[in-house]
Short mmCIF file of C-alpha atoms in Angstrom, two decimals:
data_model
loop_
_atom_site.label_atom_id
_atom_site.label_comp_id
_atom_site.label_asym_id
_atom_site.label_seq_id
_atom_site.Cartn_x
_atom_site.Cartn_y
_atom_site.Cartn_z
CA MET A 1 -67.61 -18.84 -20.75
CA GLY A 2 -64.78 -16.45 -19.98
CA LYS A 3 -62.13 -15.76 -22.53
CA GLY A 4 -58.83 -17.56 -22.12
CA LYS A 5 -55.65 -15.61 -21.46
CA ARG A 6 -53.76 -14.86 -24.65
CA LYS A 7 -50.19 -16.11 -24.67
CA LYS A 8 -47.54 -14.01 -26.31
CA LYS A 9 -45.57 -15.88 -28.96
CA LYS A 10 -41.96 -15.27 -29.84
CA THR A 11 -41.54 -13.46 -33.09
CA HIS A 12 -37.85 -14.32 -33.42
CA GLN A 13 -35.62 -17.22 -32.48
CA ASP A 14 -32.70 -16.96 -30.07
CA PRO A 15 -29.26 -17.68 -31.56
CA THR A 16 -27.98 -21.21 -31.18
CA GLU A 17 -24.78 -22.15 -29.36
CA ALA A 18 -22.87 -22.54 -32.62
CA GLU A 19 -23.92 -19.04 -33.71
CA ILE A 20 -22.97 -17.54 -30.34
CA ASN A 21 -19.48 -19.06 -30.60
CA LYS A 22 -18.97 -17.25 -33.93
CA ILE A 23 -19.99 -13.89 -32.45
CA PRO A 24 -17.03 -11.80 -31.22
CA HIS A 25 -16.82 -11.33 -27.45
CA SER A 26 -14.71 -8.78 -25.60
CA PHE A 27 -13.08 -7.83 -22.29
CA VAL A 28 -12.97 -4.13 -21.34
CA MET A 29 -10.47 -3.41 -18.56
CA HIS A 30 -7.78 -1.01 -17.34
CA ARG A 31 -4.09 -1.37 -16.51
CA GLY A 32 -2.40 0.54 -13.68
CA ASN A 33 -3.70 3.57 -11.81
CA VAL A 34 -6.04 5.48 -14.10
CA GLY A 35 -8.27 7.58 -11.84
CA LYS A 36 -12.02 7.61 -11.23
CA TYR A 37 -13.00 9.26 -14.53
CA VAL A 38 -11.21 6.67 -16.66
CA LEU A 39 -12.79 3.93 -14.52
CA GLN A 40 -16.21 5.42 -15.31
CA LEU A 41 -15.27 5.53 -19.00
CA GLU A 42 -14.44 1.82 -18.73
CA MET A 43 -17.93 1.08 -17.41
CA ASP A 44 -19.49 3.18 -20.21
CA LEU A 45 -17.55 1.24 -22.85
CA ARG A 46 -18.80 -2.01 -21.35
CA HIS A 47 -22.38 -0.77 -21.84
CA VAL A 48 -21.55 0.02 -25.47
CA MET A 49 -20.19 -3.51 -26.06
CA GLU A 50 -23.14 -5.28 -24.42
CA PRO A 51 -24.46 -7.95 -24.48
CA TYR A 52 -21.36 -9.86 -25.67
CA THR A 53 -18.94 -8.55 -23.06
CA ALA A 54 -18.09 -9.14 -19.39
CA SER A 55 -20.08 -6.35 -17.71
CA ASN A 56 -18.92 -7.26 -14.17
CA LEU A 57 -15.29 -8.10 -14.93
CA LYS A 58 -13.07 -7.55 -11.87
CA VAL A 59 -9.45 -6.56 -12.37
CA ASN A 60 -6.89 -6.80 -9.53
CA LYS A 61 -3.46 -5.22 -9.32
CA LYS A 62 -1.81 -8.64 -9.36
CA ASN A 63 -3.45 -9.65 -12.65
CA VAL A 64 -1.38 -9.48 -15.83
CA VAL A 65 -2.43 -9.62 -19.48
CA LYS A 66 -1.52 -13.34 -19.69
CA ASP A 67 -4.15 -14.16 -17.06
CA PHE A 68 -6.92 -12.72 -19.24
CA VAL A 69 -5.51 -14.39 -22.37
CA HIS A 70 -5.59 -17.84 -20.68
CA VAL A 71 -9.18 -17.30 -19.53
CA ALA A 72 -10.29 -15.88 -22.89
CA GLY A 73 -9.87 -19.16 -24.79
CA PRO A 74 -12.47 -21.28 -22.91
CA LEU A 75 -14.90 -18.33 -22.74
CA GLY A 76 -14.68 -17.55 -26.46
CA VAL A 77 -13.37 -13.99 -25.95
CA THR A 78 -11.79 -12.59 -29.12
CA HIS A 79 -10.86 -8.96 -28.28
CA LEU A 80 -9.31 -6.99 -25.43
CA MET A 81 -9.92 -3.28 -24.86
CA MET A 82 -7.40 -1.87 -22.36
CA LEU A 83 -7.41 1.63 -20.90
CA SER A 84 -4.23 3.11 -19.44
CA LYS A 85 -3.05 6.51 -18.27
CA THR A 86 0.38 8.19 -18.20
CA GLU A 87 1.70 11.66 -17.57
CA ILE A 88 1.32 12.44 -21.28
CA GLY A 89 -2.29 11.28 -21.73
CA THR A 90 -4.89 8.50 -21.73
CA TYR A 91 -4.61 5.55 -24.13
CA LEU A 92 -6.95 2.86 -25.45
CA ARG A 93 -5.62 -0.39 -26.93
CA PHE A 94 -7.58 -2.81 -29.12
CA CYS A 95 -6.02 -6.31 -29.05
CA ARG A 96 -6.95 -9.39 -31.04
CA ILE A 97 -6.66 -12.57 -28.97
CA PRO A 98 -4.49 -14.62 -28.90
CA ARG A 99 -1.78 -13.47 -31.34
CA GLY A 100 -2.53 -9.85 -32.13
CA PRO A 101 -2.32 -7.38 -33.74
CA THR A 102 -2.55 -4.54 -31.19
CA LEU A 103 -3.73 -1.02 -32.11
CA THR A 104 -2.86 1.77 -29.66
CA PHE A 105 -4.94 4.97 -29.74
CA LYS A 106 -4.44 8.16 -27.79
CA ILE A 107 -7.69 9.56 -26.34
CA GLN A 108 -7.44 13.27 -26.99
CA GLU A 109 -10.89 14.12 -25.58
CA TYR A 110 -13.71 12.15 -24.00
CA SER A 111 -17.09 12.72 -22.37
CA LEU A 112 -18.85 10.30 -20.06
CA VAL A 113 -22.42 9.06 -20.42
CA ARG A 114 -23.64 11.19 -17.51
CA ASP A 115 -22.20 14.32 -19.14
CA VAL A 116 -23.97 13.58 -22.43
CA ILE A 117 -27.32 12.78 -20.78
CA SER A 118 -27.22 15.99 -18.74
CA LEU A 119 -27.20 18.02 -21.98
CA LEU A 120 -30.24 16.27 -23.52
CA LYS A 121 -33.80 17.47 -23.09
CA LYS A 122 -35.37 14.04 -23.61
CA PRO A 123 -32.77 11.30 -23.02
CA LYS A 124 -33.58 7.81 -24.25
CA THR A 125 -32.14 5.50 -21.62
CA PHE A 126 -34.00 2.25 -21.03
CA GLY A 127 -32.59 -1.21 -20.44
CA SER A 128 -34.11 -3.07 -23.40
CA GLN A 129 -31.92 -1.27 -25.94
CA PHE A 130 -28.80 -2.96 -24.51
CA LYS A 131 -30.12 -6.51 -25.00
CA LYS A 132 -28.97 -6.53 -28.62
CA PRO A 133 -25.57 -5.53 -30.10
CA PRO A 134 -25.24 -2.13 -31.78
CA LEU A 135 -24.99 -1.41 -35.50
CA LEU A 136 -21.51 -0.29 -36.62
CA VAL A 137 -21.23 2.61 -39.10
CA LEU A 138 -17.79 3.53 -40.52
CA ASN A 139 -17.36 6.83 -42.33
CA GLY A 140 -14.24 8.13 -44.05
CA PHE A 141 -12.22 4.90 -43.81
CA SER A 142 -10.27 3.65 -46.84
CA THR A 143 -7.96 0.75 -47.68
CA ASP A 144 -5.11 2.76 -49.19
CA SER A 145 -2.49 2.12 -46.49
CA LEU A 146 -1.69 -0.75 -44.14
CA SER A 147 -2.74 1.21 -41.06
CA MET A 148 -6.17 2.01 -42.54
CA LYS A 149 -6.73 -1.61 -43.55
CA LEU A 150 -5.88 -2.88 -40.05
CA MET A 151 -8.08 -0.23 -38.40
CA THR A 152 -11.05 -1.04 -40.61
CA THR A 153 -10.67 -4.78 -40.07
CA MET A 154 -10.28 -4.39 -36.30
CA PHE A 155 -13.42 -2.26 -35.91
CA GLN A 156 -15.49 -4.49 -38.20
CA ASN A 157 -14.54 -7.65 -36.32
CA LEU A 158 -15.21 -5.99 -32.95
CA PHE A 159 -19.00 -6.19 -33.47
CA PRO A 160 -21.12 -9.06 -34.83
CA SER A 161 -21.80 -9.06 -38.55
CA ILE A 162 -25.31 -8.53 -39.95
CA ASN A 163 -27.04 -10.75 -42.47
CA ILE A 164 -29.20 -8.40 -44.53
CA GLN A 165 -31.49 -11.22 -45.68
CA LYS A 166 -32.33 -12.41 -42.14
CA VAL A 167 -31.98 -9.29 -40.00
CA HIS A 168 -34.93 -8.02 -37.94
CA LEU A 169 -35.21 -4.24 -37.76
CA SER A 170 -36.76 -4.52 -34.31
CA GLU A 171 -33.41 -5.82 -32.97
CA ILE A 172 -31.39 -2.81 -34.19
CA ARG A 173 -31.89 -0.29 -31.39
CA ARG A 174 -28.42 1.28 -31.12
CA CYS A 175 -25.71 2.57 -33.43
CA VAL A 176 -21.93 3.11 -33.03
CA LEU A 177 -20.54 5.72 -35.42
CA LEU A 178 -16.81 6.00 -36.20
CA ASN A 179 -15.95 8.99 -38.36
CA TYR A 180 -12.37 9.36 -39.66
CA ASN A 181 -11.08 12.84 -40.46
CA SER A 182 -8.25 12.52 -43.00
CA ASP A 183 -6.97 16.05 -42.35
CA THR A 184 -6.50 15.78 -38.59
CA LYS A 185 -6.16 11.94 -38.55
CA VAL A 186 -8.65 11.78 -35.68
CA ILE A 187 -11.50 9.28 -35.25
CA ASP A 188 -14.73 10.56 -33.65
CA PHE A 189 -16.51 7.91 -31.59
CA ARG A 190 -20.26 8.35 -31.03
CA HIS A 191 -23.01 6.12 -29.60
CA TYR A 192 -26.68 6.72 -30.55
CA ASN A 193 -30.14 5.34 -29.85
CA ILE A 194 -32.22 4.60 -32.98
CA GLN A 195 -35.92 5.45 -33.04
CA ALA A 196 -38.48 5.52 -35.86
CA ALA A 197 -41.30 8.07 -35.90
CA PRO A 198 -44.25 8.15 -38.39
CA ILE A 199 -44.49 11.20 -40.69
CA GLY A 200 -47.23 12.73 -42.89
CA ILE A 201 -49.85 13.03 -40.14
CA SER A 202 -50.92 15.93 -37.95
CA ARG A 203 -49.78 16.39 -34.38
CA GLY A 204 -53.17 15.56 -32.90
CA VAL A 205 -53.46 12.27 -34.78
CA LYS A 206 -49.86 11.41 -33.88
CA LYS A 207 -50.65 11.91 -30.21
CA LEU A 208 -53.69 9.66 -30.52
CA ILE A 209 -51.57 6.99 -32.15
CA GLN A 210 -48.51 7.18 -29.92
CA THR A 211 -49.99 7.92 -26.49
CA LYS A 212 -53.05 7.17 -24.43
CA LEU A 213 -56.38 8.94 -25.00
CA PRO A 214 -56.04 12.65 -24.11
CA ASN A 215 -58.38 14.68 -21.93
CA MET A 216 -61.17 15.97 -24.26
CA ALA A 217 -63.56 17.32 -21.62
CA GLN A 218 -63.53 20.79 -23.24
CA LEU A 219 -64.42 19.42 -26.70
CA SER A 220 -67.80 18.34 -28.05
CA ASP A 221 -66.48 16.02 -30.79
CA ILE A 222 -63.33 14.15 -31.76
CA SER A 223 -63.11 16.21 -34.93
CA ASP A 224 -62.43 19.31 -32.86
CA TYR A 225 -59.39 17.61 -31.36
CA VAL A 226 -58.04 16.58 -34.78
CA LEU A 227 -58.71 19.90 -36.51
CA ARG A 228 -57.33 22.05 -33.69
CA GLY A 229 -54.13 20.07 -33.45
CA GLY A 230 -54.50 18.49 -30.06
CA CYS A 231 -56.79 20.71 -27.98
CA GLY A 232 -55.40 23.82 -29.60
CA TYR A 233 -51.92 23.55 -28.08
CA GLY A 234 -48.93 23.91 -30.40
CA SER A 235 -48.76 24.09 -34.15
CA GLU A 236 -50.34 21.74 -36.66
CA SER A 237 -47.07 19.96 -37.37
CA GLU A 238 -43.80 19.54 -35.50
CA GLY A 239 -41.68 20.74 -38.38
CA GLU A 240 -40.61 19.07 -41.55
CA GLU A 241 -38.26 16.15 -41.23
CA PRO A 242 -35.19 16.25 -43.53
CA ALA A 243 -35.49 14.18 -46.68
CA ASP A 244 -32.47 12.07 -45.79
CA SER A 245 -34.11 10.76 -42.63
CA ARG A 246 -37.29 9.56 -44.39
CA VAL A 247 -37.41 5.85 -45.17
CA THR A 248 -40.04 3.35 -46.22
CA LEU A 249 -40.14 0.59 -43.64
CA PRO A 250 -39.72 -2.93 -45.07
CA GLN A 251 -40.80 -4.44 -41.73
CA ASN A 252 -42.78 -3.49 -38.69
CA VAL A 253 -40.66 -1.47 -36.27
CA PRO A 254 -41.31 -0.98 -32.52
CA GLY A 255 -43.35 2.16 -31.91
CA ARG A 256 -46.93 3.14 -32.67
CA GLY A 257 -47.55 4.11 -36.26
CA ASN A 258 -44.39 2.41 -37.62
CA VAL A 259 -46.10 -0.02 -40.00
CA LYS A 260 -44.65 -1.92 -42.92
CA ALA A 261 -44.59 -0.06 -46.30
CA GLN A 262 -45.23 3.29 -44.56
CA GLN A 263 -42.85 6.25 -44.40
CA SER A 264 -41.12 7.00 -41.11
CA ALA A 265 -38.36 9.30 -39.99
CA ILE A 266 -35.24 7.87 -38.29
CA ARG A 267 -34.23 9.86 -35.23
CA LEU A 268 -30.92 9.45 -33.38
CA THR A 269 -30.54 10.31 -29.72
CA GLU A 270 -27.01 10.30 -28.34
CA LEU A 271 -26.35 7.91 -25.47
CA GLY A 272 -22.63 8.49 -24.89
CA PRO A 273 -19.75 8.24 -24.34
CA ARG A 274 -17.89 10.49 -26.78
CA MET A 275 -14.24 10.03 -27.69
CA SER A 276 -11.68 11.53 -30.05
CA LEU A 277 -9.06 8.89 -30.93
CA GLN A 278 -5.73 9.21 -32.71
CA LEU A 279 -3.81 6.16 -33.92
CA VAL A 280 -0.31 6.05 -32.42
CA LYS A 281 1.11 2.57 -32.96
CA ILE A 282 0.34 -0.85 -34.46
CA GLU A 283 2.15 -3.92 -33.10
CA GLU A 284 2.26 -7.34 -34.73
CA GLY A 285 1.70 -9.41 -31.59
CA LEU A 286 -0.36 -9.08 -28.43
CA CYS A 287 1.12 -5.90 -26.89
CA SER A 288 4.51 -7.00 -28.26
CA GLY A 289 6.30 -7.93 -31.45
CA GLU A 290 7.34 -5.95 -34.50
CA VAL A 291 6.04 -2.38 -34.80
CA LEU A 292 4.20 -2.20 -38.11
CA PHE A 293 3.25 1.48 -37.87
CA HIS A 294 4.15 4.43 -35.66
CA GLU A 295 2.78 7.92 -36.04
CA PHE A 296 5.68 9.80 -34.43
CA VAL A 297 8.77 7.52 -34.61
CA LYS A 298 10.29 6.58 -37.95
CA LYS A 299 13.03 3.94 -38.37
CA THR A 300 15.59 3.56 -41.14
CA PRO A 301 15.87 0.21 -43.01
CA GLU A 302 19.14 -0.56 -41.20
CA GLU A 303 17.55 0.00 -37.78
CA ILE A 304 14.61 -2.18 -38.74
CA ARG A 305 16.95 -5.02 -39.81
CA GLU A 306 18.93 -4.69 -36.56
CA MET A 307 15.74 -4.86 -34.49
CA LYS A 308 14.57 -7.94 -36.38
CA ARG A 309 17.94 -9.65 -35.83
CA HIS A 310 17.88 -8.86 -32.11
CA ARG A 311 14.30 -10.07 -31.82
CA GLU A 312 15.22 -13.34 -33.57
CA GLU A 313 18.13 -13.90 -31.18
CA VAL A 314 15.88 -13.35 -28.18
CA ARG A 315 13.34 -15.79 -29.58
CA LYS A 316 15.96 -18.51 -30.18
CA LEU A 317 17.42 -18.05 -26.70
CA LYS A 318 13.95 -18.34 -25.21
CA GLU A 319 13.28 -21.57 -27.13
CA GLN A 320 16.63 -23.01 -26.03
CA ARG A 321 15.93 -22.27 -22.37
CA LYS A 322 12.48 -23.76 -22.65
CA LYS A 323 13.88 -26.93 -24.21
CA GLN A 324 16.52 -27.23 -21.48
CA GLN A 325 13.88 -26.81 -18.78
CA GLN A 326 11.79 -29.59 -20.29
CA GLU A 327 14.83 -31.91 -20.38
CA ASN A 328 15.61 -31.16 -16.73
CA ILE A 329 12.02 -31.90 -15.75
CA LYS A 330 12.10 -35.27 -17.54
CA ARG A 331 15.46 -36.18 -15.97
CA LYS A 332 14.26 -35.34 -12.46
CA GLU A 333 11.07 -37.33 -12.94
CA LYS A 334 13.10 -40.33 -14.12
CA GLU A 335 15.44 -40.12 -11.11
CA LYS A 336 12.48 -39.78 -8.78
CA ALA A 337 10.84 -42.92 -10.21
CA LEU A 338 14.13 -44.87 -9.96
CA ASN A 339 14.66 -43.85 -6.33
CA LYS A 340 11.10 -44.84 -5.54
CA VAL A 341 11.67 -48.34 -7.00
CA ARG A 342 14.90 -48.72 -5.01
CA SER A 343 13.28 -47.69 -1.76
CA ILE A 344 10.41 -50.15 -2.28
CA GLU A 345 12.86 -52.99 -2.96
CA GLY A 346 14.86 -52.08 0.15
CA GLN A 347 11.73 -52.10 2.29
CA LYS A 348 10.73 -55.53 0.98
CA LYS A 349 14.19 -56.99 1.70
CA LYS A 350 14.13 -55.48 5.16
CA GLN A 351 10.76 -57.10 5.93
CA LYS A 352 12.01 -60.51 4.72
CA LEU A 353 15.15 -60.29 6.82
CA GLU A 354 13.21 -59.26 9.91
CA GLU A 355 10.85 -62.20 9.49
CA GLY A 356 13.67 -64.71 8.83
CA ASP A 357 16.19 -63.68 11.47
CA ASP A 358 14.86 -61.81 14.48
CA ASN A 359 18.13 -62.10 16.40
CA SER A 360 20.03 -59.89 13.92
CA ASP A 361 18.49 -56.71 15.34
CA ASP A 362 18.87 -57.56 19.03
CA VAL A 363 20.91 -55.28 21.24
CA ALA A 364 23.62 -56.69 23.44
CA MET A 365 22.91 -55.83 27.08
CA GLU A 366 26.54 -55.79 28.21
CA THR A 367 28.25 -53.66 25.59
CA GLY A 368 25.25 -51.71 24.25
CA ASP A 369 26.41 -52.30 20.64
CA ILE A 370 24.17 -53.47 17.76
CA LYS A 371 25.08 -56.75 16.13
CA ASP A 372 26.15 -56.57 12.49
CA ASN A 373 23.62 -57.79 9.93
CA ASP A 374 24.46 -60.02 7.03
CA ASP A 375 22.47 -57.85 4.62
CA ALA A 376 25.43 -55.82 3.47
CA ASP A 377 27.59 -58.92 2.93
CA TRP A 378 24.82 -60.67 1.03
CA TYR A 379 24.32 -57.55 -1.14
CA ARG A 380 28.05 -57.39 -1.98
CA GLN A 381 28.14 -61.09 -2.96
CA GLU A 382 25.01 -60.98 -5.09
CA VAL A 383 25.31 -57.54 -6.70
CA GLY A 384 29.04 -56.94 -6.57
CA GLU A 385 28.73 -53.34 -5.40
CA GLU A 386 28.72 -51.46 -2.16
CA PRO A 387 25.16 -50.99 -0.80
CA ASP A 388 23.61 -47.56 -0.43
CA PRO A 389 23.41 -46.29 3.14
CA GLU A 390 19.64 -45.86 2.69
CA LEU A 391 19.08 -49.60 2.13
CA PHE A 392 20.78 -50.85 5.33
CA PRO A 393 20.76 -48.06 7.88
CA LYS A 394 21.37 -50.39 10.87
CA VAL A 395 24.56 -51.94 9.44
CA HIS A 396 26.59 -48.79 9.83
CA LYS A 397 27.44 -48.29 13.47
CA LYS A 398 27.14 -44.88 14.84
CA SER A 399 30.42 -43.57 16.11
CA ARG A 400 30.16 -43.14 19.83
CA GLN A 401 30.34 -39.59 20.80
CA GLU A 402 33.30 -38.44 22.75
CA ASP A 403 32.67 -38.40 26.44
CA VAL A 404 31.86 -34.87 27.49
CA ALA A 405 33.25 -35.49 30.91
CA THR A 406 36.76 -36.09 29.49
CA ILE A 407 36.76 -32.60 27.92
CA PRO A 408 38.03 -30.08 30.46
CA GLY A 409 35.76 -27.17 31.19
CA LYS A 410 32.52 -28.96 30.17
CA LYS A 411 29.91 -30.52 32.41
CA ARG A 412 28.57 -33.99 31.82
CA LYS A 413 24.92 -34.38 30.88
CA HIS A 414 22.73 -36.95 32.65
CA SER A 415 21.54 -38.36 29.33
CA GLU A 416 25.08 -39.33 28.19
CA ILE A 417 26.16 -42.94 28.74
CA VAL A 418 29.70 -43.04 30.19
CA ASP A 419 31.82 -45.83 31.56
CA THR A 420 31.38 -45.96 35.37
CA SER A 421 35.01 -46.65 36.20
CA LYS A 422 36.17 -43.55 34.32
CA THR A 423 33.49 -41.36 35.82
CA ILE A 424 34.47 -42.33 39.39
CA LYS A 425 38.14 -41.45 38.85
CA ILE A 426 37.30 -38.22 37.09
CA SER A 427 34.82 -37.22 39.75
CA SER A 428 37.38 -37.80 42.56
CA LYS A 429 39.94 -35.60 40.76
CA GLN A 430 37.37 -32.93 40.26
CA THR A 431 36.34 -32.98 43.92
CA GLU A 432 39.98 -32.65 45.09
CA HIS A 433 40.55 -29.80 42.65
CA ARG A 434 37.39 -28.04 43.84
CA LYS A 435 38.34 -28.46 47.52
CA TYR A 436 41.78 -26.99 46.84
CA LYS A 437 40.20 -23.97 45.12
CA GLN A 438 37.73 -23.45 47.95
CA ASP A 439 40.51 -23.54 50.58
CA ARG A 440 42.48 -20.91 48.68
CA LYS A 441 39.41 -18.68 48.47
CA VAL A 442 38.75 -19.04 52.20
CA LYS A 443 42.34 -18.13 53.09
CA LYS A 444 42.20 -15.05 50.92
CA SER A 445 38.88 -13.94 52.41
CA VAL A 446 40.10 -14.24 56.04
CA LYS A 447 41.83 -11.06 57.31
CA VAL A 448 44.14 -11.24 60.33
CA THR A 449 43.68 -8.25 62.62
CA PRO A 450 46.62 -7.26 64.89
CA VAL A 451 46.08 -7.93 68.60
CA LYS A 452 46.58 -4.93 70.90
CA LYS A 453 48.66 -5.12 74.07
CA GLY A 454 46.76 -5.84 77.17
CA VAL A 455 44.00 -7.65 75.34
CA LYS A 456 43.75 -11.38 75.55
CA LYS A 457 42.60 -13.49 72.70
CA GLY A 458 38.95 -14.34 72.84
CA ASN A 459 38.14 -11.66 75.45
CA ASN A 460 36.56 -8.32 74.70
CA VAL A 461 38.07 -6.62 77.75
CA LYS A 462 39.20 -3.03 77.33
CA VAL A 463 42.14 -1.79 79.48
CA LYS A 464 42.23 1.86 80.32
CA ARG A 465 45.54 3.58 80.59
CA LYS A 466 46.40 5.18 83.87
CA SER A 467 46.53 8.91 83.67
CA LYS A 468 49.73 10.59 84.84
CA LYS A 469 49.39 12.78 87.84
#
């Protein structure tokens, strides 16, 4: 019998929906025109924040920050990272959704992922390392001042927390390092790949462990390969690893030779991007509100009190306008409902009256006038008020338009209804007036030529004068 196919079993459990909701999620985007290099930096930062970020987020010019805040609630997004560019420099803002605070950093220097990879001899770029969130390492941060406390809290909450009792070392494949320099007040941002390598064995044995079987056609025994250090190429060892990088593994780690309770060396390979950040400003709200810290601008206590007073006035005025708008909306909805009820009642009364008395809407053939209905009189007797024109539109007679023919200088239209007796008289006057005008024009146009002597009227006979002898 043939052997059955071995099925691979999961060594770890996927996080549940409740656990995923507790994990911080982020949006990385830009505001305004930033240029192609800052756009590439935005894509690199999205790779750093994977997998709990929107990798294919599309930002249009018409979008504002409020649009992303409204969408962030249902999606469970907790942080915004916004890149912007001005004439002075490039800035990166970290915002906590939905109520702040907002930390604004100036990017003094930055390098893209492609620039970092081009400098490496053996880059470590493979897709599986981005399936798990990175490990955050903070160096040089303290809790002495308010700005340092807010920075530390913001960076810690940006990435998911780690439970030391339940963590699997195989899931930690990347590392984000933030190093604060207290002298220059600059934060160095670095992104590394983590790899474990076994130590304490020769190069030949390490190659046997980590790679496929080498070509040993020139050797007679396996011992020659081990003793010569891998077919005689290279030195016996690859150099001593520093003591700080040596650790005893508490668990099995991906990679050949990385076994539990054995010593391995931790190697970091930079993935990029690099950034040098300087804190500029801290705001209380989401890109607005009271300025809690500013690196370059300092306010006196009086100016701070004046700004708070002005901000409170603006807030009260905004609340008052909002309250007034809500009252106007309710009033308009009430009026709309009342008008709807009135129109329905009017339509019902109209139907009843049409069914009860069909002769009330007949048109007199002789005069062309509409007979008055008793609806308006009945409404006045029962209600005691004048009816609205919308309820009984047929009661109010339309004022007959003035006859166009009676207005001098205007022609009568065929569609207008005019009394025949008046039209006949007016037409006769007009015809006489027109005839009189035509006669005058004819008389003016006719020119009387003088008749010469010797020429009779109606004859074209020319008389020659007799020449004198």
